[in-house]
């Protein structure tokens, strides 16, 4: 008779970074072989703190990054941007236009936008290049009641195709051309509730950010004014956390309860991060109405990259 020694694992440590959002998890080596209890602890911390950070995960490569991602759900490719590895990894490389210095939630121009994003730092500049996250659940909860009632009853149209040159004058002509050729190769328009009920926590979260084109039933000027009021509550410094990256760091965020912003202040120093996104579900508003894809008629199969290792030369400004 053989006896099997019980597998001992020490529970990961979770320490808050900000009062309303963000925690550092230590004592975990990320990968596909984590035990169920550790994965459950990570998921629980992620749902509570909205973004969690891990230091010293230099051992990860595209394969183990993806394998770890599968412990949280099904990886999904970007709807338009070819992957960096022919599978699911999106390269966010400043040298190739990969800047994200606008507040946004990833891929909200499609109905079932990702539940989680997992970002791994490969090349980090000597200064700058931080990322900020904002908690869209506490932003909603902190709204004055009349604004909560207004938001509960609004729906917004999100698109990946807008006038980048007008919105982002700092983009070069080449960046603007890339946006049209790669990122907006297919124009998506999706109507989401402005307030969705989180499928795992039951919290109400605001669904806004840079892909919002207008609010349903409102003209351009009213849309801009109302979105501006709600967005200002999301971006309040007390509602955010700011992360100073080191090489080997991993950040995972609940994309259904956050917005984020990549600060573009590292001058000409390179900055390269790799992202895997995990499939989400179609948002449901407080009235039970689901998000609706307006165009095209269905979300086409994602355009995966070509041969493995083939890098895209066109990571867009917002991803
Ligand atoms: Fe992003």
PDB file of C-alpha atoms and ligand atoms in Angstrom:
ATOM      1  CA  UNK A   1       0.000   0.000   0.000  1.00  0.00           C
ATOM      2  CA  UNK A   2       1.443   3.315  -0.961  1.00  0.00           C
ATOM      3  CA  UNK A   3       0.715   6.551   0.713  1.00  0.00           C
ATOM      4  CA  UNK A   4       0.628   9.843  -1.100  1.00  0.00           C
ATOM      5  CA  UNK A   5       1.906  12.810   0.818  1.00  0.00           C
ATOM      6  CA  UNK A   6      -0.703  15.550   0.911  1.00  0.00           C
ATOM      7  CA  UNK A   7       0.159  18.402  -1.412  1.00  0.00           C
ATOM      8  CA  UNK A   8       0.822  21.390   0.724  1.00  0.00           C
ATOM      9  CA  UNK A   9       0.303  24.850  -0.618  1.00  0.00           C
ATOM     10  CA  UNK A  10       0.546  28.069   1.282  1.00  0.00           C
ATOM     11  CA  UNK A  11      -2.346  30.403   0.688  1.00  0.00           C
ATOM     12  CA  UNK A  12      -1.425  33.448  -1.373  1.00  0.00           C
ATOM     13  CA  UNK A  13      -1.126  36.758   0.439  1.00  0.00           C
ATOM     14  CA  UNK A  14      -3.408  39.593  -0.689  1.00  0.00           C
ATOM     15  CA  UNK A  15      -2.523  43.168   0.251  1.00  0.00           C
ATOM     16  CA  UNK A  16      -4.563  46.185  -0.805  1.00  0.00           C
ATOM     17  CA  UNK A  17      -2.849  48.928  -2.770  1.00  0.00           C
ATOM     18  CA  UNK A  18      -5.637  51.530  -2.891  1.00  0.00           C
ATOM     19  CA  UNK A  19      -8.703  52.075  -0.740  1.00  0.00           C
ATOM     20  CA  UNK A  20     -11.199  51.293  -3.502  1.00  0.00           C
ATOM     21  CA  UNK A  21      -9.244  49.288  -6.055  1.00  0.00           C
ATOM     22  CA  UNK A  22      -6.128  47.191  -6.431  1.00  0.00           C
ATOM     23  CA  UNK A  23      -4.273  44.499  -4.471  1.00  0.00           C
ATOM     24  CA  UNK A  24      -0.910  42.792  -4.692  1.00  0.00           C
ATOM     25  CA  UNK A  25      -0.941  38.995  -4.548  1.00  0.00           C
ATOM     26  CA  UNK A  26       2.277  37.352  -3.440  1.00  0.00           C
ATOM     27  CA  UNK A  27       3.347  33.768  -2.873  1.00  0.00           C
ATOM     28  CA  UNK A  28       2.141  32.574  -6.281  1.00  0.00           C
ATOM     29  CA  UNK A  29       4.106  31.408  -9.303  1.00  0.00           C
ATOM     30  CA  UNK A  30       1.626  31.864 -12.170  1.00  0.00           C
ATOM     31  CA  UNK A  31       1.187  29.100 -14.735  1.00  0.00           C
ATOM     32  CA  UNK A  32      -1.145  26.400 -15.932  1.00  0.00           C
ATOM     33  CA  UNK A  33      -0.429  24.027 -13.084  1.00  0.00           C
ATOM     34  CA  UNK A  34      -1.862  26.019 -10.170  1.00  0.00           C
ATOM     35  CA  UNK A  35      -4.089  24.073  -7.801  1.00  0.00           C
ATOM     36  CA  UNK A  36      -7.806  24.799  -7.539  1.00  0.00           C
ATOM     37  CA  UNK A  37      -7.600  26.509  -4.158  1.00  0.00           C
ATOM     38  CA  UNK A  38      -5.004  28.995  -5.400  1.00  0.00           C
ATOM     39  CA  UNK A  39      -6.999  29.744  -8.549  1.00  0.00           C
ATOM     40  CA  UNK A  40     -10.119  30.278  -6.419  1.00  0.00           C
ATOM     41  CA  UNK A  41      -8.200  32.645  -4.131  1.00  0.00           C
ATOM     42  CA  UNK A  42      -6.927  34.641  -7.135  1.00  0.00           C
ATOM     43  CA  UNK A  43     -10.411  34.843  -8.668  1.00  0.00           C
ATOM     44  CA  UNK A  44     -11.945  35.916  -5.376  1.00  0.00           C
ATOM     45  CA  UNK A  45      -9.331  38.665  -4.880  1.00  0.00           C
ATOM     46  CA  UNK A  46      -9.814  39.759  -8.488  1.00  0.00           C
ATOM     47  CA  UNK A  47     -13.587  40.112  -8.075  1.00  0.00           C
ATOM     48  CA  UNK A  48     -13.161  41.996  -4.798  1.00  0.00           C
ATOM     49  CA  UNK A  49     -10.267  44.315  -5.693  1.00  0.00           C
ATOM     50  CA  UNK A  50     -10.952  44.583  -9.488  1.00  0.00           C
ATOM     51  CA  UNK A  51      -7.258  44.557 -10.421  1.00  0.00           C
ATOM     52  CA  UNK A  52      -4.573  42.338  -8.880  1.00  0.00           C
ATOM     53  CA  UNK A  53      -0.808  42.563  -9.346  1.00  0.00           C
ATOM     54  CA  UNK A  54       1.903  39.902  -9.217  1.00  0.00           C
ATOM     55  CA  UNK A  55       5.625  40.692  -9.115  1.00  0.00           C
ATOM     56  CA  UNK A  56       8.464  38.531 -10.461  1.00  0.00           C
ATOM     57  CA  UNK A  57       6.667  36.370 -13.011  1.00  0.00           C
ATOM     58  CA  UNK A  58       9.565  36.489 -15.505  1.00  0.00           C
ATOM     59  CA  UNK A  59       9.229  32.758 -16.123  1.00  0.00           C
ATOM     60  CA  UNK A  60       6.027  33.267 -18.117  1.00  0.00           C
ATOM     61  CA  UNK A  61       6.095  32.950 -21.908  1.00  0.00           C
ATOM     62  CA  UNK A  62       3.189  33.108 -24.379  1.00  0.00           C
ATOM     63  CA  UNK A  63       2.346  29.432 -23.779  1.00  0.00           C
ATOM     64  CA  UNK A  64       2.314  29.500 -19.974  1.00  0.00           C
ATOM     65  CA  UNK A  65       0.588  32.897 -20.031  1.00  0.00           C
ATOM     66  CA  UNK A  66      -2.207  31.317 -22.076  1.00  0.00           C
ATOM     67  CA  UNK A  67      -2.262  28.171 -19.908  1.00  0.00           C
ATOM     68  CA  UNK A  68      -2.704  30.280 -16.799  1.00  0.00           C
ATOM     69  CA  UNK A  69      -5.433  32.277 -18.565  1.00  0.00           C
ATOM     70  CA  UNK A  70      -7.384  29.067 -19.187  1.00  0.00           C
ATOM     71  CA  UNK A  71      -7.724  28.637 -15.428  1.00  0.00           C
ATOM     72  CA  UNK A  72      -9.875  31.792 -15.415  1.00  0.00           C
ATOM     73  CA  UNK A  73     -11.900  31.060 -18.566  1.00  0.00           C
ATOM     74  CA  UNK A  74     -11.671  30.727 -22.338  1.00  0.00           C
ATOM     75  CA  UNK A  75      -9.043  32.905 -24.058  1.00  0.00           C
ATOM     76  CA  UNK A  76     -10.369  35.045 -26.915  1.00  0.00           C
ATOM     77  CA  UNK A  77      -8.545  36.808 -29.722  1.00  0.00           C
ATOM     78  CA  UNK A  78      -9.055  40.479 -30.492  1.00  0.00           C
ATOM     79  CA  UNK A  79     -11.869  40.906 -33.039  1.00  0.00           C
ATOM     80  CA  UNK A  80      -9.691  42.812 -35.508  1.00  0.00           C
ATOM     81  CA  UNK A  81      -6.044  43.028 -34.430  1.00  0.00           C
ATOM     82  CA  UNK A  82      -3.922  40.000 -35.430  1.00  0.00           C
ATOM     83  CA  UNK A  83      -2.327  38.252 -32.482  1.00  0.00           C
ATOM     84  CA  UNK A  84       1.414  38.337 -31.867  1.00  0.00           C
ATOM     85  CA  UNK A  85       1.787  34.538 -31.678  1.00  0.00           C
ATOM     86  CA  UNK A  86      -0.877  33.218 -34.042  1.00  0.00           C
ATOM     87  CA  UNK A  87      -3.039  32.389 -31.008  1.00  0.00           C
ATOM     88  CA  UNK A  88      -4.342  34.805 -28.391  1.00  0.00           C
ATOM     89  CA  UNK A  89      -1.488  37.040 -27.309  1.00  0.00           C
ATOM     90  CA  UNK A  90      -1.908  40.696 -28.173  1.00  0.00           C
ATOM     91  CA  UNK A  91       1.268  42.733 -28.285  1.00  0.00           C
ATOM     92  CA  UNK A  92       1.071  46.202 -26.796  1.00  0.00           C
ATOM     93  CA  UNK A  93       4.228  47.773 -28.100  1.00  0.00           C
ATOM     94  CA  UNK A  94       4.787  51.491 -28.043  1.00  0.00           C
ATOM     95  CA  UNK A  95       7.148  51.256 -31.009  1.00  0.00           C
ATOM     96  CA  UNK A  96       4.268  49.970 -33.100  1.00  0.00           C
ATOM     97  CA  UNK A  97       1.623  52.439 -32.050  1.00  0.00           C
ATOM     98  CA  UNK A  98       0.565  50.476 -28.955  1.00  0.00           C
ATOM     99  CA  UNK A  99      -0.400  53.359 -26.720  1.00  0.00           C
ATOM    100  CA  UNK A 100      -3.554  53.401 -24.622  1.00  0.00           C
ATOM    101  CA  UNK A 101      -3.613  56.858 -23.068  1.00  0.00           C
ATOM    102  CA  UNK A 102      -7.374  57.169 -23.052  1.00  0.00           C
ATOM    103  CA  UNK A 103      -9.678  55.816 -20.331  1.00  0.00           C
ATOM    104  CA  UNK A 104     -11.325  52.690 -21.692  1.00  0.00           C
ATOM    105  CA  UNK A 105     -12.602  49.202 -20.990  1.00  0.00           C
ATOM    106  CA  UNK A 106     -11.137  46.627 -23.398  1.00  0.00           C
ATOM    107  CA  UNK A 107     -13.152  45.806 -26.544  1.00  0.00           C
ATOM    108  CA  UNK A 108     -16.522  47.296 -25.487  1.00  0.00           C
ATOM    109  CA  UNK A 109     -17.442  47.766 -29.147  1.00  0.00           C
ATOM    110  CA  UNK A 110     -18.654  44.131 -29.229  1.00  0.00           C
ATOM    111  CA  UNK A 111     -21.468  42.747 -27.031  1.00  0.00           C
ATOM    112  CA  UNK A 112     -19.670  40.024 -25.030  1.00  0.00           C
ATOM    113  CA  UNK A 113     -16.484  41.966 -24.371  1.00  0.00           C
ATOM    114  CA  UNK A 114     -13.770  40.230 -22.290  1.00  0.00           C
ATOM    115  CA  UNK A 115     -14.380  39.384 -18.642  1.00  0.00           C
ATOM    116  CA  UNK A 116     -10.698  39.530 -17.716  1.00  0.00           C
ATOM    117  CA  UNK A 117      -7.495  40.866 -19.216  1.00  0.00           C
ATOM    118  CA  UNK A 118      -4.115  39.482 -18.154  1.00  0.00           C
ATOM    119  CA  UNK A 119      -1.195  41.792 -18.945  1.00  0.00           C
ATOM    120  CA  UNK A 120       2.446  40.759 -18.649  1.00  0.00           C
ATOM    121  CA  UNK A 121       5.326  43.257 -18.687  1.00  0.00           C
ATOM    122  CA  UNK A 122       8.239  42.294 -20.956  1.00  0.00           C
ATOM    123  CA  UNK A 123      10.059  45.586 -21.541  1.00  0.00           C
ATOM    124  CA  UNK A 124       9.511  48.463 -19.125  1.00  0.00           C
ATOM    125  CA  UNK A 125      10.968  51.957 -19.522  1.00  0.00           C
ATOM    126  CA  UNK A 126      13.286  53.358 -16.815  1.00  0.00           C
ATOM    127  CA  UNK A 127      10.591  55.874 -15.873  1.00  0.00           C
ATOM    128  CA  UNK A 128       6.965  56.523 -16.733  1.00  0.00           C
ATOM    129  CA  UNK A 129       4.670  54.170 -18.631  1.00  0.00           C
ATOM    130  CA  UNK A 130       2.507  53.472 -15.560  1.00  0.00           C
ATOM    131  CA  UNK A 131      -1.037  52.161 -15.939  1.00  0.00           C
ATOM    132  CA  UNK A 132      -4.052  53.455 -14.015  1.00  0.00           C
ATOM    133  CA  UNK A 133      -7.228  51.494 -13.304  1.00  0.00           C
ATOM    134  CA  UNK A 134     -10.556  52.874 -12.108  1.00  0.00           C
ATOM    135  CA  UNK A 135     -13.317  50.985 -10.295  1.00  0.00           C
ATOM    136  CA  UNK A 136     -16.598  51.356 -12.216  1.00  0.00           C
ATOM    137  CA  UNK A 137     -18.588  49.686  -9.403  1.00  0.00           C
ATOM    138  CA  UNK A 138     -17.561  52.157  -6.694  1.00  0.00           C
ATOM    139  CA  UNK A 139     -17.934  54.968  -9.244  1.00  0.00           C
ATOM    140  CA  UNK A 140     -21.576  53.936  -9.730  1.00  0.00           C
ATOM    141  CA  UNK A 141     -22.192  53.399  -6.008  1.00  0.00           C
ATOM    142  CA  UNK A 142     -20.797  56.862  -5.257  1.00  0.00           C
ATOM    143  CA  UNK A 143     -23.054  58.702  -7.691  1.00  0.00           C
ATOM    144  CA  UNK A 144     -25.682  61.012  -6.207  1.00  0.00           C
ATOM    145  CA  UNK A 145     -29.048  59.257  -6.398  1.00  0.00           C
ATOM    146  CA  UNK A 146     -30.475  61.396  -9.252  1.00  0.00           C
ATOM    147  CA  UNK A 147     -27.443  60.501 -11.400  1.00  0.00           C
ATOM    148  CA  UNK A 148     -27.750  56.808 -10.509  1.00  0.00           C
ATOM    149  CA  UNK A 149     -31.385  56.859 -11.644  1.00  0.00           C
ATOM    150  CA  UNK A 150     -30.394  58.639 -14.860  1.00  0.00           C
ATOM    151  CA  UNK A 151     -27.559  56.189 -15.571  1.00  0.00           C
ATOM    152  CA  UNK A 152     -29.787  53.164 -14.847  1.00  0.00           C
ATOM    153  CA  UNK A 153     -32.054  54.271 -17.687  1.00  0.00           C
ATOM    154  CA  UNK A 154     -29.431  55.061 -20.327  1.00  0.00           C
ATOM    155  CA  UNK A 155     -27.921  52.961 -23.088  1.00  0.00           C
ATOM    156  CA  UNK A 156     -24.797  53.870 -25.031  1.00  0.00           C
ATOM    157  CA  UNK A 157     -23.480  53.016 -28.491  1.00  0.00           C
ATOM    158  CA  UNK A 158     -19.833  51.896 -28.527  1.00  0.00           C
ATOM    159  CA  UNK A 159     -17.727  51.718 -31.693  1.00  0.00           C
ATOM    160  CA  UNK A 160     -14.142  51.008 -32.732  1.00  0.00           C
ATOM    161  CA  UNK A 161     -14.421  53.399 -35.639  1.00  0.00           C
ATOM    162  CA  UNK A 162     -14.261  57.074 -34.858  1.00  0.00           C
ATOM    163  CA  UNK A 163     -12.251  60.046 -35.972  1.00  0.00           C
ATOM    164  CA  UNK A 164      -8.959  59.317 -34.231  1.00  0.00           C
ATOM    165  CA  UNK A 165      -7.258  62.364 -35.709  1.00  0.00           C
ATOM    166  CA  UNK A 166      -9.869  64.615 -34.093  1.00  0.00           C
ATOM    167  CA  UNK A 167      -9.990  62.805 -30.741  1.00  0.00           C
ATOM    168  CA  UNK A 168      -6.243  62.248 -30.412  1.00  0.00           C
ATOM    169  CA  UNK A 169      -4.248  65.029 -32.079  1.00  0.00           C
ATOM    170  CA  UNK A 170      -0.980  63.564 -30.770  1.00  0.00           C
ATOM    171  CA  UNK A 171      -1.272  60.574 -33.109  1.00  0.00           C
ATOM    172  CA  UNK A 172       0.908  60.647 -36.175  1.00  0.00           C
ATOM    173  CA  UNK A 173      -0.656  60.353 -39.599  1.00  0.00           C
ATOM    174  CA  UNK A 174       0.756  56.813 -39.769  1.00  0.00           C
ATOM    175  CA  UNK A 175      -0.904  55.896 -36.450  1.00  0.00           C
ATOM    176  CA  UNK A 176      -4.236  57.206 -37.744  1.00  0.00           C
ATOM    177  CA  UNK A 177      -3.838  55.157 -40.927  1.00  0.00           C
ATOM    178  CA  UNK A 178      -3.101  52.052 -38.846  1.00  0.00           C
ATOM    179  CA  UNK A 179      -6.235  52.643 -36.813  1.00  0.00           C
ATOM    180  CA  UNK A 180      -8.317  52.569 -39.954  1.00  0.00           C
ATOM    181  CA  UNK A 181      -6.468  49.685 -41.624  1.00  0.00           C
ATOM    182  CA  UNK A 182      -6.108  47.308 -38.667  1.00  0.00           C
ATOM    183  CA  UNK A 183      -8.105  48.253 -35.615  1.00  0.00           C
ATOM    184  CA  UNK A 184     -11.200  49.432 -37.479  1.00  0.00           C
ATOM    185  CA  UNK A 185     -10.885  46.996 -40.396  1.00  0.00           C
ATOM    186  CA  UNK A 186     -14.412  45.929 -39.481  1.00  0.00           C
ATOM    187  CA  UNK A 187     -16.621  48.603 -37.967  1.00  0.00           C
ATOM    188  CA  UNK A 188     -18.441  47.374 -34.878  1.00  0.00           C
ATOM    189  CA  UNK A 189     -21.279  49.247 -33.221  1.00  0.00           C
ATOM    190  CA  UNK A 190     -22.818  47.815 -30.067  1.00  0.00           C
ATOM    191  CA  UNK A 191     -25.480  49.247 -27.770  1.00  0.00           C
ATOM    192  CA  UNK A 192     -24.779  48.493 -24.089  1.00  0.00           C
ATOM    193  CA  UNK A 193     -26.693  49.503 -21.000  1.00  0.00           C
ATOM    194  CA  UNK A 194     -24.760  52.324 -19.298  1.00  0.00           C
ATOM    195  CA  UNK A 195     -25.189  50.337 -16.075  1.00  0.00           C
ATOM    196  CA  UNK A 196     -24.698  46.563 -16.204  1.00  0.00           C
ATOM    197  CA  UNK A 197     -25.333  44.053 -13.468  1.00  0.00           C
ATOM    198  CA  UNK A 198     -22.108  42.144 -12.881  1.00  0.00           C
ATOM    199  CA  UNK A 199     -22.759  38.452 -13.577  1.00  0.00           C
ATOM    200  CA  UNK A 200     -20.549  37.202 -10.711  1.00  0.00           C
ATOM    201  CA  UNK A 201     -20.798  39.840  -7.972  1.00  0.00           C
ATOM    202  CA  UNK A 202     -24.248  41.315  -8.687  1.00  0.00           C
ATOM    203  CA  UNK A 203     -22.746  44.805  -8.415  1.00  0.00           C
ATOM    204  CA  UNK A 204     -23.859  47.549 -10.766  1.00  0.00           C
ATOM    205  CA  UNK A 205     -21.007  48.907 -12.882  1.00  0.00           C
ATOM    206  CA  UNK A 206     -20.780  51.783 -15.372  1.00  0.00           C
ATOM    207  CA  UNK A 207     -20.122  50.790 -19.003  1.00  0.00           C
ATOM    208  CA  UNK A 208     -18.521  53.835 -20.629  1.00  0.00           C
ATOM    209  CA  UNK A 209     -14.983  54.755 -21.741  1.00  0.00           C
ATOM    210  CA  UNK A 210     -13.378  55.847 -24.944  1.00  0.00           C
ATOM    211  CA  UNK A 211     -15.380  53.666 -27.324  1.00  0.00           C
ATOM    212  CA  UNK A 212     -18.695  55.375 -26.461  1.00  0.00           C
ATOM    213  CA  UNK A 213     -19.939  57.264 -29.485  1.00  0.00           C
ATOM    214  CA  UNK A 214     -23.233  58.595 -28.154  1.00  0.00           C
ATOM    215  CA  UNK A 215     -26.086  57.800 -25.779  1.00  0.00           C
ATOM    216  CA  UNK A 216     -29.210  56.269 -27.318  1.00  0.00           C
ATOM    217  CA  UNK A 217     -31.981  58.833 -27.761  1.00  0.00           C
ATOM    218  CA  UNK A 218     -29.711  61.811 -27.102  1.00  0.00           C
ATOM    219  CA  UNK A 219     -28.024  64.140 -29.572  1.00  0.00           C
ATOM    220  CA  UNK A 220     -24.268  64.558 -29.793  1.00  0.00           C
ATOM    221  CA  UNK A 221     -24.057  67.542 -27.450  1.00  0.00           C
ATOM    222  CA  UNK A 222     -26.265  66.041 -24.722  1.00  0.00           C
ATOM    223  CA  UNK A 223     -24.464  62.691 -25.052  1.00  0.00           C
ATOM    224  CA  UNK A 224     -21.084  64.311 -24.589  1.00  0.00           C
ATOM    225  CA  UNK A 225     -22.249  66.322 -21.565  1.00  0.00           C
ATOM    226  CA  UNK A 226     -23.895  63.366 -19.776  1.00  0.00           C
ATOM    227  CA  UNK A 227     -21.031  60.962 -20.536  1.00  0.00           C
ATOM    228  CA  UNK A 228     -18.617  63.614 -19.271  1.00  0.00           C
ATOM    229  CA  UNK A 229     -20.442  63.871 -15.924  1.00  0.00           C
ATOM    230  CA  UNK A 230     -20.525  60.108 -15.384  1.00  0.00           C
ATOM    231  CA  UNK A 231     -16.974  59.585 -16.639  1.00  0.00           C
ATOM    232  CA  UNK A 232     -15.677  62.244 -14.240  1.00  0.00           C
ATOM    233  CA  UNK A 233     -16.886  60.115 -11.314  1.00  0.00           C
ATOM    234  CA  UNK A 234     -15.025  57.088 -12.703  1.00  0.00           C
ATOM    235  CA  UNK A 235     -11.751  59.004 -13.094  1.00  0.00           C
ATOM    236  CA  UNK A 236     -11.661  60.641  -9.652  1.00  0.00           C
ATOM    237  CA  UNK A 237      -8.225  59.892  -8.162  1.00  0.00           C
ATOM    238  CA  UNK A 238      -9.789  58.307  -5.049  1.00  0.00           C
ATOM    239  CA  UNK A 239     -11.464  55.798  -7.361  1.00  0.00           C
ATOM    240  CA  UNK A 240      -8.230  54.732  -9.075  1.00  0.00           C
ATOM    241  CA  UNK A 241      -4.965  52.917  -8.543  1.00  0.00           C
ATOM    242  CA  UNK A 242      -1.709  53.575 -10.354  1.00  0.00           C
ATOM    243  CA  UNK A 243       0.815  50.822 -11.003  1.00  0.00           C
ATOM    244  CA  UNK A 244       4.520  51.374 -11.602  1.00  0.00           C
ATOM    245  CA  UNK A 245       5.561  48.412 -13.730  1.00  0.00           C
ATOM    246  CA  UNK A 246       8.666  46.297 -13.351  1.00  0.00           C
ATOM    247  CA  UNK A 247       9.739  43.691 -15.883  1.00  0.00           C
ATOM    248  CA  UNK A 248       8.037  40.404 -14.991  1.00  0.00           C
ATOM    249  CA  UNK A 249       4.960  42.008 -13.421  1.00  0.00           C
ATOM    250  CA  UNK A 250       1.517  40.660 -14.250  1.00  0.00           C
ATOM    251  CA  UNK A 251      -1.727  42.594 -13.802  1.00  0.00           C
ATOM    252  CA  UNK A 252      -5.142  40.958 -14.089  1.00  0.00           C
ATOM    253  CA  UNK A 253      -8.267  43.072 -14.120  1.00  0.00           C
ATOM    254  CA  UNK A 254     -11.977  42.458 -14.094  1.00  0.00           C
ATOM    255  CA  UNK A 255     -12.790  44.151 -17.399  1.00  0.00           C
ATOM    256  CA  UNK A 256     -16.492  44.234 -16.431  1.00  0.00           C
ATOM    257  CA  UNK A 257     -15.820  46.464 -13.426  1.00  0.00           C
ATOM    258  CA  UNK A 258     -12.916  48.682 -14.460  1.00  0.00           C
ATOM    259  CA  UNK A 259     -11.517  51.167 -16.921  1.00  0.00           C
ATOM    260  CA  UNK A 260      -7.802  51.684 -17.451  1.00  0.00           C
ATOM    261  CA  UNK A 261      -5.369  54.211 -18.899  1.00  0.00           C
ATOM    262  CA  UNK A 262      -1.775  53.717 -20.038  1.00  0.00           C
ATOM    263  CA  UNK A 263       0.225  56.848 -19.243  1.00  0.00           C
ATOM    264  CA  UNK A 264       2.290  57.864 -22.266  1.00  0.00           C
ATOM    265  CA  UNK A 265       5.168  59.652 -20.513  1.00  0.00           C
ATOM    266  CA  UNK A 266       8.256  57.501 -21.046  1.00  0.00           C
ATOM    267  CA  UNK A 267       9.587  59.557 -23.949  1.00  0.00           C
ATOM    268  CA  UNK A 268      11.311  57.365 -26.538  1.00  0.00           C
ATOM    269  CA  UNK A 269      12.050  54.416 -24.221  1.00  0.00           C
ATOM    270  CA  UNK A 270      10.611  51.099 -25.401  1.00  0.00           C
ATOM    271  CA  UNK A 271       7.639  49.568 -23.571  1.00  0.00           C
ATOM    272  CA  UNK A 272       6.296  46.132 -24.474  1.00  0.00           C
ATOM    273  CA  UNK A 273       3.494  44.258 -22.731  1.00  0.00           C
ATOM    274  CA  UNK A 274       1.612  41.096 -23.745  1.00  0.00           C
ATOM    275  CA  UNK A 275      -2.082  40.670 -23.150  1.00  0.00           C
ATOM    276  CA  UNK A 276      -4.436  37.712 -23.090  1.00  0.00           C
ATOM    277  CA  UNK A 277      -8.153  38.315 -22.748  1.00  0.00           C
ATOM    278  CA  UNK A 278     -10.695  35.898 -21.298  1.00  0.00           C
ATOM    279  CA  UNK A 279     -14.164  35.552 -22.772  1.00  0.00           C
ATOM    280  CA  UNK A 280     -17.000  37.503 -21.177  1.00  0.00           C
ATOM    281  CA  UNK A 281     -20.771  37.363 -21.433  1.00  0.00           C
ATOM    282  CA  UNK A 282     -23.318  39.747 -22.894  1.00  0.00           C
ATOM    283  CA  UNK A 283     -24.041  42.558 -20.404  1.00  0.00           C
ATOM    284  CA  UNK A 284     -27.491  42.844 -18.847  1.00  0.00           C
ATOM    285  CA  UNK A 285     -28.897  46.181 -17.680  1.00  0.00           C
ATOM    286  CA  UNK A 286     -30.796  46.823 -14.465  1.00  0.00           C
ATOM    287  CA  UNK A 287     -34.034  46.444 -16.463  1.00  0.00           C
ATOM    288  CA  UNK A 288     -32.956  43.018 -17.727  1.00  0.00           C
ATOM    289  CA  UNK A 289     -32.249  44.239 -21.280  1.00  0.00           C
ATOM    290  CA  UNK A 290     -29.128  42.822 -22.861  1.00  0.00           C
ATOM    291  CA  UNK A 291     -26.545  44.533 -25.038  1.00  0.00           C
ATOM    292  CA  UNK A 292     -27.248  44.457 -28.781  1.00  0.00           C
ATOM    293  CA  UNK A 293     -24.840  44.299 -31.725  1.00  0.00           C
ATOM    294  CA  UNK A 294     -25.973  46.972 -34.218  1.00  0.00           C
ATOM    295  CA  UNK A 295     -23.350  46.399 -36.943  1.00  0.00           C
ATOM    296  CA  UNK A 296     -22.215  44.122 -38.487  1.00  0.00           C
ATOM    297  CA  UNK A 297     -24.927  41.448 -38.298  1.00  0.00           C
ATOM    298  CA  UNK A 298     -22.653  39.132 -36.329  1.00  0.00           C
ATOM    299  CA  UNK A 299     -19.182  39.220 -34.846  1.00  0.00           C
ATOM    300  CA  UNK A 300     -16.924  37.559 -37.429  1.00  0.00           C
ATOM    301  CA  UNK A 301     -14.355  34.979 -36.384  1.00  0.00           C
ATOM    302  CA  UNK A 302     -11.305  36.808 -35.066  1.00  0.00           C
ATOM    303  CA  UNK A 303      -8.428  37.333 -37.448  1.00  0.00           C
ATOM    304  CA  UNK A 304      -5.625  35.367 -35.842  1.00  0.00           C
ATOM    305  CA  UNK A 305      -2.062  36.217 -36.754  1.00  0.00           C
ATOM    306  CA  UNK A 306      -0.159  34.308 -39.354  1.00  0.00           C
ATOM    307  CA  UNK A 307       2.801  32.087 -38.578  1.00  0.00           C
ATOM    308  CA  UNK A 308       3.717  31.671 -34.937  1.00  0.00           C
ATOM    309  CA  UNK A 309       5.887  34.507 -33.729  1.00  0.00           C
ATOM    310  CA  UNK A 310       4.838  36.810 -36.527  1.00  0.00           C
ATOM    311  CA  UNK A 311       4.536  40.207 -34.960  1.00  0.00           C
ATOM    312  CA  UNK A 312       1.909  42.723 -35.904  1.00  0.00           C
ATOM    313  CA  UNK A 313       3.223  46.075 -37.004  1.00  0.00           C
ATOM    314  CA  UNK A 314       0.050  47.815 -36.140  1.00  0.00           C
ATOM    315  CA  UNK A 315      -1.069  47.491 -32.547  1.00  0.00           C
ATOM    316  CA  UNK A 316      -3.626  50.254 -32.282  1.00  0.00           C
ATOM    317  CA  UNK A 317      -3.839  53.052 -29.799  1.00  0.00           C
ATOM    318  CA  UNK A 318      -6.748  51.581 -27.824  1.00  0.00           C
ATOM    319  CA  UNK A 319      -7.146  47.902 -27.447  1.00  0.00           C
TER     320      UNK A 319
HETATM  321 FE1  LIG B   1      -6.716  48.383 -22.796  1.00  0.00          FE
END
